[in-house]
Amino acid sequence: MKKVSINDIAKKAGYSKTTVSFAFNNPERLPEQTVKRILDTAEELGYSPDPIARSMSTGHTGTIGVLFPQSIPDVIRNPFIPEFLAGVGEICTREGFTLMLVPPLKGSIRRAIENAAVDGFITLGLEEYKATMVVLRQRGVPFITVDSDPIEDIPAVNIDDETGAKEAMLHVLEQGHRDIRILAIRSGREGHYEEYHGTLHYRMNGYLAALSEYGLELDRKHIRLIEGACTEYGGAESFRVIWKGRNRPTAIVAMSDIMAIGALNAAREMHIADEEISMVGFDDIPMAASVNPALTTVAQPHCKKGQLAAELLLNTINGEVDNTHYVLPTELVLRNSVFKVGE
Amino acid sequence: MKKVSINDIAKKAGYSKTTVSFAFNNPERLPEQTVKRILDTAEELGYSPDPIARSMSTGHTGTIGVLFPQSIPDVIRNPFIPEFLAGVGEICTREGFTLMLVPPLKGSIRRAIENAAVDGFITLGLEEYKATMVVLRQRGVPFITVDSDPIEDIPAVNIDDETGAKEAMLHVLEQGHRDIRILAIRSGREGHYEEYHGTLHYRMNGYLAALSEYGLELDRKHIRLIEGACTEYGGAESFRVIWKGRNRPTAIVAMSDIMAIGALNAAREMHIADEEISMVGFDDIPMAASVNPALTTVAQPHCKKGQLAAELLLNTINGEVDNTHYVLPTELVLRNSVFKVGE
DNA sequence: TTGTAAGCGTTATCAA
DNA sequence: TTGATAACGCTTACAA
């Protein structure tokens, strides 16, 4: 059974394509009679308009794309991504847009961008961002960036990673800790933090700023940096490495909750008492509140970030020009995973 | 700056549209010279092919849609949805498809279906499924159902809700509990469980089957049904209602982990000792393992469900005909939230 | 009130 | 090796 098109209806109902199109899109300018007859035959023939043809004609799709830096499974398993997407989705739903998840296509982010039939993109924590920007510009649809180094003439949404990180570290220092490990998200830089980009860069800066207020710095002995995969397993593994080394720390400051929780689990498995190792995370994922001890961490407004990103993009799509770079605040959430030294 | 099209390139490079198209899609059948010249001018002009026009011509989009029963925020905040989408996304990534999230458009699921430029749909836990099926059929693209009452000639993926629920209830009964509340997901049926559909229906059946093995049934006194919203808050609220009633139960069997956790939190707030109220959930969301006491629950293979769904849909899109109704197994996961009566 | 026809940017068929 | 041209299904000036 071939697809029935607007032509078939026109023929069967005895009108032209134009009239049929009107019956669907501007019924008010047609006599009721006509509309009814057309809608009836459409119903009868089982007609469903073709969204692609419509887009072809109107020049827009009613869809926005979220550009993922990695495969969908890798990204969506980050516990804060759903909350971010909820924010984006809220605005989309409100404005009648649908959402497309756009991971690299056969390994190529360029191909992904070129293939996605969307009215605009939200990019999420891009890595190879310079090359990607070129492709995006070329693609010719509006886009905005989230969680990457902002670009002059492109709207951007970021959080105040630096302040958040600084507060986290300060809190640990205030509790008297002086043997500290910074648990960083593995980058391509293998610990060369001077070369960190975007989020990693800002968080690292925050940690260092706090240390410096106490006259401290990375010293390969008491204060050290260690990188791990941004997963529960990565956190656990890193913890084992840390604990095996000489000069055990009394506190760990992690760049992500999921790593912090992994580390804490590893510690529990090794029968290390809660008080022996203080921990502070980053992100405030839902699980952070429910683990035991509940994780002290830096909260960021994931949902609001998504909302703002979507609103900015839709505005841009609607032709408004506002290249503001927004920076949303973070907040230190005190729970039970940081202990005073010597208690 | 107007969008540059294949025509502009053809003109500038001194070839026809056809040749330009070949240079991109079948470069091997053109002399290197030609290809290079065309690709160069394309680069120079900043050309990016239009995916919509391509779809218009080829008749496919390289995108599949996941049809959500409610708004994106409502659905994606269910902690097992990301895992399901990860499964779907894995197959999509592997096969070079992208994923579109399709919530009701301005409240209308019909509009959503008609507007989505996709090659096929995965429907997720549909409610108004009969009406929706009509629209989907009319839309003319393949689709498969997940978590709804399966339809004869449509591929379907479900889990063995009934067995899972039965095992959950049996476990509670084995531990000696005889005062039990079934915490159900709020339906439109207001407790008339005979009218439950799909997932609710099967889970309820499982619970009742287990009870019946012990010669028990809903009796408005010792064994009762209560409905609540499928959220943490809904679980907490329901618990308060339960606890206020006469004949407090010793165990609660919940249709969802998130409700179970909400209930447990409420209990803790009311200073009720862990042993006073046993709890078993359903779904095995990530949080279930990390709450305290860790939640005994029924695990289902969310990720595999997504994979299977995506594979089935892609097969169908590729013209294979296989209307199998798959039923994936569930598994009772024993943790620490169920206590023996009298201990 | 309704119809004609152009146009959207590709791909694909067929011919040169 | 390349080029005309039709086709995809719809929207929208413009015309009648």
XYZ file of C-alpha atoms (C1' of nucleotides) in Angstrom:
718
model
C 0.000 0.000 0.000
C 1.631 3.185 -1.183
C 1.639 6.260 0.947
C -1.335 8.482 0.315
C -0.395 12.069 -0.422
C -2.127 15.369 -0.571
C -2.645 14.767 -4.278
C -4.734 11.673 -3.739
C -7.017 13.561 -1.450
C -7.305 16.465 -3.813
C -8.279 14.137 -6.590
C -10.730 12.104 -4.582
C -12.361 15.094 -2.927
C -12.495 17.034 -6.136
C -10.364 19.973 -5.026
C -6.862 21.196 -5.683
C -3.799 20.588 -3.582
C -3.961 24.156 -2.386
C -7.415 23.777 -0.999
C -6.516 20.571 0.729
C -3.497 22.235 2.267
C -5.706 25.058 3.466
C -8.187 22.677 4.934
C -5.421 21.456 7.209
C -3.519 24.621 7.939
C -5.964 27.489 7.492
C -9.386 25.906 7.814
C -10.895 29.236 8.850
C -10.567 30.730 5.402
C -12.532 27.958 3.794
C -16.261 27.241 4.008
C -17.067 24.617 6.587
C -18.516 22.405 3.927
C -15.294 22.229 2.007
C -13.170 21.618 5.059
C -15.409 18.867 6.243
C -15.450 17.130 2.897
C -11.686 17.259 2.626
C -11.045 16.138 6.172
C -13.458 13.301 5.690
C -11.778 11.970 2.589
C -8.427 12.396 4.293
C -9.709 10.288 7.147
C -11.143 7.774 4.760
C -7.948 7.393 2.789
C -5.870 7.262 5.959
C -3.877 10.325 5.103
C -1.023 11.540 7.237
C 0.931 14.601 6.122
C 4.612 14.071 5.457
C 6.672 16.061 7.944
C 9.739 16.010 5.734
C 7.952 17.533 2.796
C 6.483 20.081 5.114
C 9.905 21.001 6.437
C 11.250 21.157 2.943
C 8.672 23.708 2.108
C 8.594 25.753 5.267
C 12.286 25.654 5.974
C 12.016 24.527 9.552
C 11.630 21.257 11.404
C 10.335 22.027 14.877
C 13.223 20.049 16.315
C 16.331 21.063 18.162
C 19.384 18.877 18.556
C 21.527 18.282 21.600
C 24.999 17.541 20.368
C 26.645 14.903 22.522
C 30.416 14.665 22.716
C 30.269 10.865 22.949
C 27.888 8.034 22.248
C 24.414 8.219 23.729
C 25.045 5.491 26.319
C 28.218 7.155 27.526
C 26.583 10.515 27.936
C 23.137 9.643 29.173
C 24.445 7.488 31.980
C 25.895 10.538 33.645
C 23.311 11.021 36.341
C 23.000 14.747 35.791
C 22.283 14.504 32.089
C 18.647 13.456 32.517
C 18.081 16.466 34.724
C 19.661 18.703 32.117
C 17.561 17.154 29.388
C 14.497 17.598 31.558
C 15.211 21.304 31.574
C 15.710 21.412 27.842
C 12.658 19.241 27.356
C 10.496 21.469 29.482
C 11.081 24.420 27.215
C 10.775 22.263 24.124
C 7.464 20.901 25.270
C 6.248 24.369 26.109
C 7.234 25.754 22.726
C 6.108 22.757 20.740
C 9.545 21.550 19.744
C 10.883 18.030 19.841
C 14.310 17.008 20.933
C 16.907 15.099 19.005
C 19.908 13.456 20.632
C 22.833 13.781 18.277
C 25.893 11.697 19.115
C 28.867 11.432 16.770
C 27.813 9.520 13.662
C 30.165 6.635 12.947
C 32.715 8.370 15.064
C 32.395 11.655 13.258
C 30.828 14.626 14.906
C 30.952 16.451 11.609
C 28.800 13.848 9.954
C 26.394 14.026 12.866
C 26.010 17.757 12.485
C 25.539 17.567 8.751
C 22.924 14.855 8.985
C 20.728 16.173 11.732
C 17.530 17.716 10.461
C 17.162 20.309 13.208
C 16.547 24.009 13.526
C 19.448 24.481 15.892
C 21.926 22.801 18.195
C 22.800 22.885 21.847
C 26.357 21.658 22.217
C 27.210 19.921 25.432
C 30.704 19.939 26.878
C 32.467 19.773 23.566
C 36.045 18.634 23.503
C 37.304 19.119 19.964
C 35.395 22.277 20.038
C 37.366 24.345 17.610
C 36.916 21.985 14.678
C 33.306 21.445 15.643
C 32.570 25.145 15.674
C 33.682 25.418 12.089
C 31.336 22.645 11.050
C 28.494 24.138 13.030
C 28.966 27.545 11.489
C 29.065 25.986 8.073
C 25.929 23.995 8.772
C 24.129 27.271 8.907
C 21.734 26.698 11.802
C 21.940 28.569 15.092
C 23.681 26.953 18.016
C 24.690 27.716 21.560
C 27.275 26.128 23.800
C 26.886 24.618 27.252
C 29.838 23.717 29.452
C 32.588 24.643 27.089
C 34.938 27.554 26.683
C 32.552 30.213 25.450
C 32.907 31.729 22.011
C 32.668 35.423 21.437
C 29.700 35.671 19.114
C 27.810 32.601 20.277
C 25.425 32.464 23.252
C 26.800 30.305 26.027
C 25.634 28.763 29.276
C 28.149 27.776 31.907
C 28.234 27.326 35.626
C 30.633 28.936 38.006
C 32.911 25.933 38.222
C 35.759 27.909 39.663
C 33.888 29.309 42.631
C 32.229 25.973 43.276
C 35.525 24.140 43.276
C 37.127 26.753 45.431
C 34.422 26.518 48.060
C 34.683 22.753 48.100
C 38.394 22.865 48.701
C 38.116 25.654 51.244
C 35.637 23.621 53.228
C 38.036 20.718 53.395
C 40.879 22.980 54.412
C 38.762 24.642 57.078
C 38.185 21.254 58.615
C 41.901 20.974 59.053
C 42.846 18.667 56.221
C 46.323 19.118 54.819
C 46.811 15.749 53.120
C 44.541 15.953 50.147
C 44.066 14.276 46.793
C 42.344 16.025 43.957
C 40.449 13.364 42.050
C 40.210 14.753 38.543
C 38.251 13.595 35.544
C 40.608 11.929 33.150
C 41.570 14.245 30.338
C 43.768 13.733 27.354
C 46.397 15.689 29.273
C 47.530 13.018 31.680
C 47.745 15.212 34.703
C 49.158 18.259 32.958
C 46.519 20.429 34.482
C 47.932 23.585 32.958
C 46.527 22.301 29.699
C 43.042 21.517 30.975
C 40.146 23.020 29.065
C 36.676 24.182 29.906
C 35.080 22.649 32.959
C 38.199 20.803 34.073
C 40.237 23.936 33.744
C 37.912 26.050 35.841
C 37.458 23.483 38.559
C 41.181 22.986 38.820
C 41.669 26.718 39.068
C 39.186 26.846 41.905
C 40.948 24.115 43.840
C 44.308 25.769 43.407
C 42.954 29.161 44.407
C 41.656 27.731 47.659
C 44.925 25.975 48.374
C 46.820 29.113 47.678
C 44.750 30.989 50.260
C 46.228 28.572 52.765
C 49.689 28.938 51.305
C 49.490 25.484 49.796
C 49.979 24.031 46.352
C 50.405 20.733 44.586
C 53.583 19.317 46.066
C 53.766 15.665 44.951
C 53.543 14.648 48.582
C 50.762 16.052 50.750
C 48.659 17.594 48.021
C 48.431 15.605 44.839
C 46.439 15.248 41.672
C 45.163 11.957 40.331
C 43.052 11.365 37.250
C 40.435 8.687 36.766
C 37.596 7.770 34.449
C 34.420 9.677 35.264
C 32.517 6.604 36.434
C 31.845 4.837 39.681
C 34.424 2.275 38.724
C 36.955 4.945 37.841
C 36.507 6.460 41.287
C 36.937 3.133 43.024
C 40.040 2.316 41.078
C 41.583 5.678 41.772
C 40.901 5.268 45.451
C 42.748 1.986 45.541
C 45.731 3.607 43.878
C 45.605 6.471 46.333
C 45.395 4.222 49.353
C 48.225 2.022 48.217
C 50.572 4.978 47.907
C 52.617 6.315 50.768
C 51.346 9.377 52.591
C 47.702 8.507 52.682
C 45.470 11.545 52.477
C 42.802 12.418 54.997
C 40.569 13.955 52.368
C 39.714 13.619 48.709
C 38.235 16.393 46.618
C 36.622 14.914 43.524
C 35.569 16.612 40.323
C 32.483 14.445 40.070
C 30.039 12.851 42.472
C 30.010 9.596 40.659
C 33.745 9.225 41.129
C 33.474 10.305 44.750
C 30.818 7.682 45.383
C 32.895 5.036 43.664
C 35.826 5.960 45.856
C 33.708 5.852 48.989
C 32.411 2.430 48.070
C 35.934 1.188 47.539
C 36.885 2.552 50.944
C 33.982 0.748 52.549
C 34.979 -2.493 50.882
C 38.453 -2.059 52.310
C 36.902 -1.625 55.760
C 38.145 1.894 56.118
C 36.119 3.818 58.658
C 34.080 6.758 57.412
C 36.074 9.194 59.518
C 39.355 8.084 58.062
C 38.696 9.602 54.704
C 36.728 12.778 54.055
C 35.216 13.280 50.652
C 33.653 16.087 48.698
C 32.188 15.676 45.237
C 30.886 17.838 42.438
C 27.513 17.993 40.654
C 25.078 16.934 43.378
C 23.583 14.017 41.516
C 20.459 12.505 43.096
C 22.429 9.623 44.567
C 24.695 11.981 46.502
C 21.967 12.588 49.048
C 21.106 8.964 49.554
C 24.480 7.309 49.956
C 25.895 6.723 53.378
C 27.558 8.889 54.528
C 25.622 11.429 52.493
C 28.009 13.203 50.189
C 29.060 16.786 50.688
C 29.247 18.250 47.235
C 28.906 21.227 44.961
C 25.429 21.567 43.528
C 24.820 23.068 40.153
C 21.423 23.914 38.636
C 21.272 21.201 35.976
C 17.660 21.722 35.136
C 17.911 25.481 34.972
C 20.954 25.107 32.785
C 18.898 23.076 30.363
C 16.025 25.530 30.448
C 18.243 28.496 29.860
C 20.076 26.743 27.058
C 16.843 25.832 25.327
C 15.403 29.301 25.750
C 18.514 30.911 24.374
C 18.550 28.614 21.394
C 14.891 29.108 20.608
C 15.318 32.858 20.856
C 18.206 32.669 18.466
C 16.196 30.518 16.108
C 13.497 33.160 16.229
C 15.980 35.689 15.032
C 16.787 37.457 18.270
C 20.399 38.389 18.675
C 21.744 38.015 22.190
C 25.166 36.526 22.540
C 25.294 36.809 26.294
C 27.499 34.311 28.082
C 25.562 33.199 31.108
C 27.291 31.855 34.204
C 25.000 30.116 36.668
C 25.908 29.911 40.336
C 26.986 26.782 42.173
C 26.386 26.007 45.804
C 28.280 23.998 48.360
C 25.952 21.428 49.915
C 27.141 20.304 53.318
C 26.269 16.741 54.204
C 28.108 14.096 56.157
C 31.153 13.045 54.200
C 33.632 15.600 55.500
C 35.035 15.208 58.998
C 37.092 17.542 61.140
C 40.656 16.408 61.375
C 41.427 14.860 64.747
C 37.889 14.025 65.739
C 24.225 35.342 3.804
C 21.913 32.952 2.063
C 22.428 29.258 2.373
C 24.679 27.857 -0.301
C 23.184 24.918 -2.157
C 24.387 22.268 -4.471
C 23.438 24.539 -7.336
C 25.862 27.239 -6.322
C 28.659 24.746 -6.274
C 27.696 23.306 -9.600
C 27.731 26.753 -11.120
C 30.968 27.853 -9.560
C 32.809 24.613 -10.249
C 31.452 24.404 -13.757
C 29.643 21.095 -13.386
C 26.075 19.974 -13.114
C 24.140 19.220 -9.941
C 24.386 15.548 -10.715
C 28.130 15.578 -10.810
C 28.348 17.508 -7.589
C 26.041 15.047 -5.924
C 28.221 12.208 -7.144
C 31.336 13.898 -5.863
C 29.831 13.645 -2.404
C 28.073 10.315 -2.526
C 29.858 8.240 -5.168
C 33.254 9.845 -5.514
C 34.736 6.592 -6.802
C 32.938 6.786 -10.124
C 34.329 10.200 -10.927
C 37.877 11.125 -11.877
C 39.900 12.341 -8.935
C 40.389 15.670 -10.607
C 36.704 16.374 -10.777
C 36.037 15.282 -7.238
C 38.818 17.383 -5.882
C 37.713 20.457 -7.765
C 34.165 20.085 -6.563
C 35.081 19.359 -2.971
C 37.378 22.339 -2.992
C 34.761 24.761 -4.193
C 32.335 23.276 -1.705
C 34.828 23.934 1.024
C 35.473 27.402 -0.276
C 31.804 28.316 -0.407
C 31.169 26.769 2.993
C 28.691 24.271 1.669
C 26.799 21.924 3.940
C 24.275 19.540 2.428
C 20.701 19.966 3.549
C 19.556 16.875 5.432
C 15.899 17.645 4.856
C 16.259 17.829 1.120
C 18.233 14.634 1.249
C 15.505 12.897 3.199
C 12.928 14.244 0.834
C 14.708 12.592 -1.995
C 15.818 9.340 -0.407
C 12.702 8.744 1.622
C 14.465 8.130 4.894
C 15.857 10.208 7.712
C 18.297 8.062 9.660
C 16.395 8.891 12.818
C 14.137 6.861 15.038
C 11.711 8.317 17.504
C 10.944 7.265 21.040
C 7.359 8.142 21.704
C 6.909 9.355 25.267
C 3.531 9.103 26.951
C 4.105 12.370 28.825
C 6.317 15.421 28.636
C 10.053 14.931 28.430
C 10.726 16.095 32.004
C 8.097 13.765 33.412
C 9.436 10.758 31.595
C 13.162 11.304 31.697
C 13.219 11.809 35.423
C 12.211 8.208 35.918
C 15.560 6.812 36.930
C 15.306 3.792 34.660
C 14.602 5.749 31.502
C 18.201 6.830 30.946
C 19.276 3.208 31.133
C 16.614 2.266 28.611
C 17.670 5.090 26.319
C 21.272 4.014 26.705
C 20.255 0.643 25.293
C 18.373 2.202 22.436
C 21.200 4.645 21.875
C 23.790 1.920 21.753
C 22.104 0.275 18.800
C 21.415 3.613 17.167
C 25.020 4.622 17.445
C 26.130 1.286 16.087
C 23.805 1.502 13.110
C 24.367 5.164 12.445
C 20.941 6.359 13.491
C 20.091 9.282 15.678
C 17.449 9.371 18.331
C 14.523 11.704 18.641
C 12.538 12.127 21.843
C 8.915 12.643 20.918
C 6.598 13.812 23.701
C 3.010 14.812 23.078
C 2.972 18.029 21.048
C 0.821 20.679 22.691
C -0.877 17.905 24.572
C -1.614 15.870 21.492
C 0.180 12.640 20.884
C -1.355 12.500 17.453
C 0.232 15.762 16.474
C 3.543 14.527 17.816
C 3.392 11.442 15.663
C 2.417 13.346 12.576
C 5.162 15.897 12.993
C 8.119 13.690 13.772
C 10.415 13.213 10.817
C 11.558 9.706 11.701
C 11.886 6.332 10.043
C 10.070 4.564 12.833
C 8.839 4.759 16.394
C 9.425 2.939 19.643
C 6.415 3.513 21.843
C 7.020 3.517 25.547
C 4.357 2.485 28.021
C 1.484 3.968 26.124
C -1.710 4.674 27.943
C -4.276 5.714 25.366
C -2.792 3.075 23.247
C -5.726 2.155 21.109
C -6.201 5.622 19.653
C -2.463 6.012 19.301
C -2.132 2.794 17.364
C -4.540 4.090 14.780
C -2.517 7.232 14.310
C 0.709 5.278 14.143
C -0.637 2.929 11.536
C -1.897 5.867 9.539
C 1.429 7.619 9.811
C 2.830 4.817 7.737
C 6.197 4.249 9.410
C 7.101 1.064 11.283
C 6.769 0.992 15.031
C 7.131 -1.399 17.917
C 5.753 -1.250 21.431
C 7.561 -1.446 24.741
C 5.780 -1.937 28.046
C 2.269 -1.954 26.749
C -0.320 -4.574 25.994
C 1.154 -6.150 22.880
C -0.648 -5.953 19.565
C -0.972 -8.943 17.346
C 0.848 -7.831 14.225
C 3.321 -5.443 15.847
C 6.652 -6.422 17.395
C 6.650 -5.914 21.143
C 9.100 -5.915 24.019
C 7.888 -6.486 27.529
C 9.258 -7.790 30.760
C 7.830 -10.557 32.823
C 6.066 -8.236 35.231
C 3.820 -10.912 36.546
C 6.549 -13.321 37.611
C 8.612 -10.494 39.025
C 5.741 -9.197 41.097
C 4.841 -12.654 42.244
C 8.352 -13.366 43.454
C 8.451 -10.063 45.294
C 5.241 -10.828 47.123
C 6.218 -14.424 47.791
C 9.428 -13.266 49.395
C 7.531 -11.023 51.764
C 5.095 -13.788 52.593
C 7.912 -16.237 53.205
C 9.322 -13.873 55.777
C 6.077 -14.227 57.637
C 4.332 -11.006 56.769
C 0.558 -11.102 56.724
C -0.241 -7.416 57.067
C 0.707 -6.012 53.726
C 0.039 -2.954 51.612
C 0.384 -3.030 47.886
C 1.642 0.377 46.854
C 0.434 0.762 43.293
C 1.204 3.365 40.684
C -1.735 5.695 40.387
C -3.880 4.816 37.417
C -6.990 6.402 36.078
C -8.860 3.513 37.706
C -8.762 4.683 41.301
C -7.986 1.338 42.793
C -10.207 -0.712 40.551
C -7.414 -3.064 39.796
C -9.558 -5.300 37.641
C -9.361 -2.523 35.083
C -5.604 -2.055 35.176
C -3.797 -2.218 31.868
C -0.370 -3.269 30.718
C 2.374 -3.148 33.294
C 0.074 -2.330 36.206
C -2.190 -5.169 35.271
C 0.541 -7.753 35.118
C 2.215 -6.674 38.318
C -1.070 -6.732 40.133
C -1.742 -10.199 38.800
C 1.609 -11.349 40.116
C 0.946 -9.996 43.579
C -2.461 -11.606 43.725
C -1.121 -14.925 42.479
C 1.425 -14.996 45.275
C -1.168 -14.111 47.869
C -3.439 -16.773 46.579
C -0.719 -19.374 47.044
C -0.924 -18.530 50.708
C -4.692 -18.570 50.664
C -4.792 -14.794 50.936
C -6.433 -12.008 49.009
C -7.190 -8.326 49.239
C -9.450 -8.065 52.272
C -9.711 -4.352 53.098
C -8.052 -5.081 56.404
C -4.798 -7.008 56.489
C -4.020 -6.916 52.791
C -4.836 -3.704 51.046
C -4.175 -1.721 47.910
C -3.216 1.923 47.880
C -2.380 4.069 44.878
C 0.065 6.936 44.719
C 1.909 9.080 42.228
C 4.964 7.356 40.834
C 7.432 9.728 42.471
C 9.429 9.887 45.656
C 6.910 12.318 47.025
C 4.017 10.101 46.016
C 5.588 7.235 47.930
C 6.131 9.345 51.017
C 2.609 10.639 50.981
C 1.162 7.191 50.575
C 3.209 5.947 53.467
C 1.813 8.622 55.743
C -1.695 7.643 54.761
C -0.901 4.001 55.394
C 0.627 4.653 58.768
C -2.225 6.818 59.915
C -4.754 4.084 59.188
C -5.694 1.405 61.658
C -4.083 -2.011 61.247
C -0.605 -0.885 60.366
C 1.118 -3.248 57.972
C 4.462 -4.911 58.620
C 5.391 -4.837 54.949
C 4.820 -2.788 51.837
C 5.150 -4.127 48.351
C 5.609 -1.262 45.914
C 5.219 -1.201 42.162
C 8.159 1.144 41.793
C 11.455 1.720 43.554
C 11.080 5.429 43.578
C 7.834 5.146 45.516
C 9.372 2.576 47.829
C 12.285 4.887 48.563
C 9.947 7.789 49.154
C 7.981 5.672 51.596
C 11.122 4.563 53.397
C 12.274 8.156 53.732
C 8.921 9.125 55.184
C 9.220 6.266 57.649
C 12.646 7.426 58.705
C 11.372 10.952 59.205
C 8.679 9.572 61.457
C 11.353 7.780 63.478
C 10.054 4.385 62.623
C 12.723 1.741 63.033
C 13.880 -0.076 59.923
C 12.619 -3.403 61.240
C 9.135 -2.104 61.793
C 8.349 -1.848 58.140
C 9.646 -4.153 55.433
C 9.726 -2.896 51.875
C 10.186 -4.336 48.445
C 10.273 -2.250 45.297
C 10.235 -2.775 41.566
C 12.667 -1.750 38.797
C 16.030 -1.812 40.584
C 16.952 1.761 39.852
C 20.562 2.705 40.669
C 19.542 4.385 43.896
C 17.984 1.195 45.224
C 21.402 -0.226 45.984
C 22.707 2.855 47.730
C 19.869 3.799 50.066
C 19.911 2.613 53.619
C 18.637 0.013 54.195
C 19.427 -1.112 50.663
C 16.203 -1.877 48.876
C 15.113 -5.395 48.039
C 13.504 -5.135 44.652
C 12.715 -6.711 41.317
C 15.356 -6.022 38.699
C 14.522 -5.753 35.052
C 16.997 -5.477 32.171
C 16.366 -1.866 31.210
C 19.324 -1.575 28.916
C 18.692 -4.848 27.166
C 15.097 -3.822 26.727
C 16.244 -0.730 24.908
C 18.691 -2.658 22.777
C 16.146 -5.227 21.800
C 13.564 -2.580 21.028
C 15.950 -0.675 18.817
C 17.114 -3.792 17.033
C 13.572 -4.893 16.382
C 12.612 -1.518 15.039
C 15.638 -1.237 12.784
C 14.973 -4.711 11.438
C 11.422 -3.742 10.700
C 12.576 -0.558 9.009
C 14.850 -2.698 6.879
C 11.875 -4.634 5.698
C 12.212 -7.743 7.815
C 8.960 -9.125 9.090
C 9.116 -10.520 12.607
C 6.232 -9.695 14.872
C 7.530 -11.654 17.815
C 6.410 -10.477 21.234
C 9.457 -10.663 23.439
C 9.180 -11.062 27.185
C 12.390 -10.417 29.102
C 12.982 -11.992 32.494
C 12.956 -10.172 35.812
C 14.961 -11.076 38.875
C 14.341 -10.633 42.561
C 17.305 -8.835 44.128
C 17.572 -9.494 47.826
C 19.023 -6.650 49.844
C 18.290 -5.393 53.327
C 14.841 -3.889 53.360
C 12.803 -6.997 54.147
C 12.863 -8.367 57.688
C 11.580 -11.612 59.114
C 8.488 -11.104 61.182
C 9.185 -11.322 64.874
C 12.890 -10.678 64.741
C -13.824 30.491 -2.755
C -10.633 27.883 -5.304
C -6.849 26.795 -8.644
C -2.236 27.221 -11.064
C 2.334 26.938 -10.664
C 6.732 27.944 -8.638
C 9.829 26.546 -5.366
C 12.328 24.053 -1.463
C 17.534 21.062 -2.249
C 18.422 16.891 -2.940
C 18.791 12.070 -5.470
C 18.122 9.095 -9.302
C 16.987 7.756 -13.997
C 18.287 7.896 -18.318
C 20.511 9.678 -22.114
C 24.477 11.776 -24.321
C 32.574 10.970 -17.598
C 28.890 14.098 -17.374
C 24.301 16.457 -17.866
C 19.034 17.177 -18.321
C 15.260 16.360 -16.047
C 11.854 14.220 -13.225
C 10.514 13.203 -8.767
C 9.815 13.605 -3.610
C 5.099 16.061 -1.018
C 4.217 20.032 0.654
C 3.407 25.486 1.136
C 2.409 29.775 -0.762
C 2.277 33.766 -4.006
C -0.532 35.006 -7.286
C -4.315 34.474 -10.417
C -8.946 33.545 -11.550
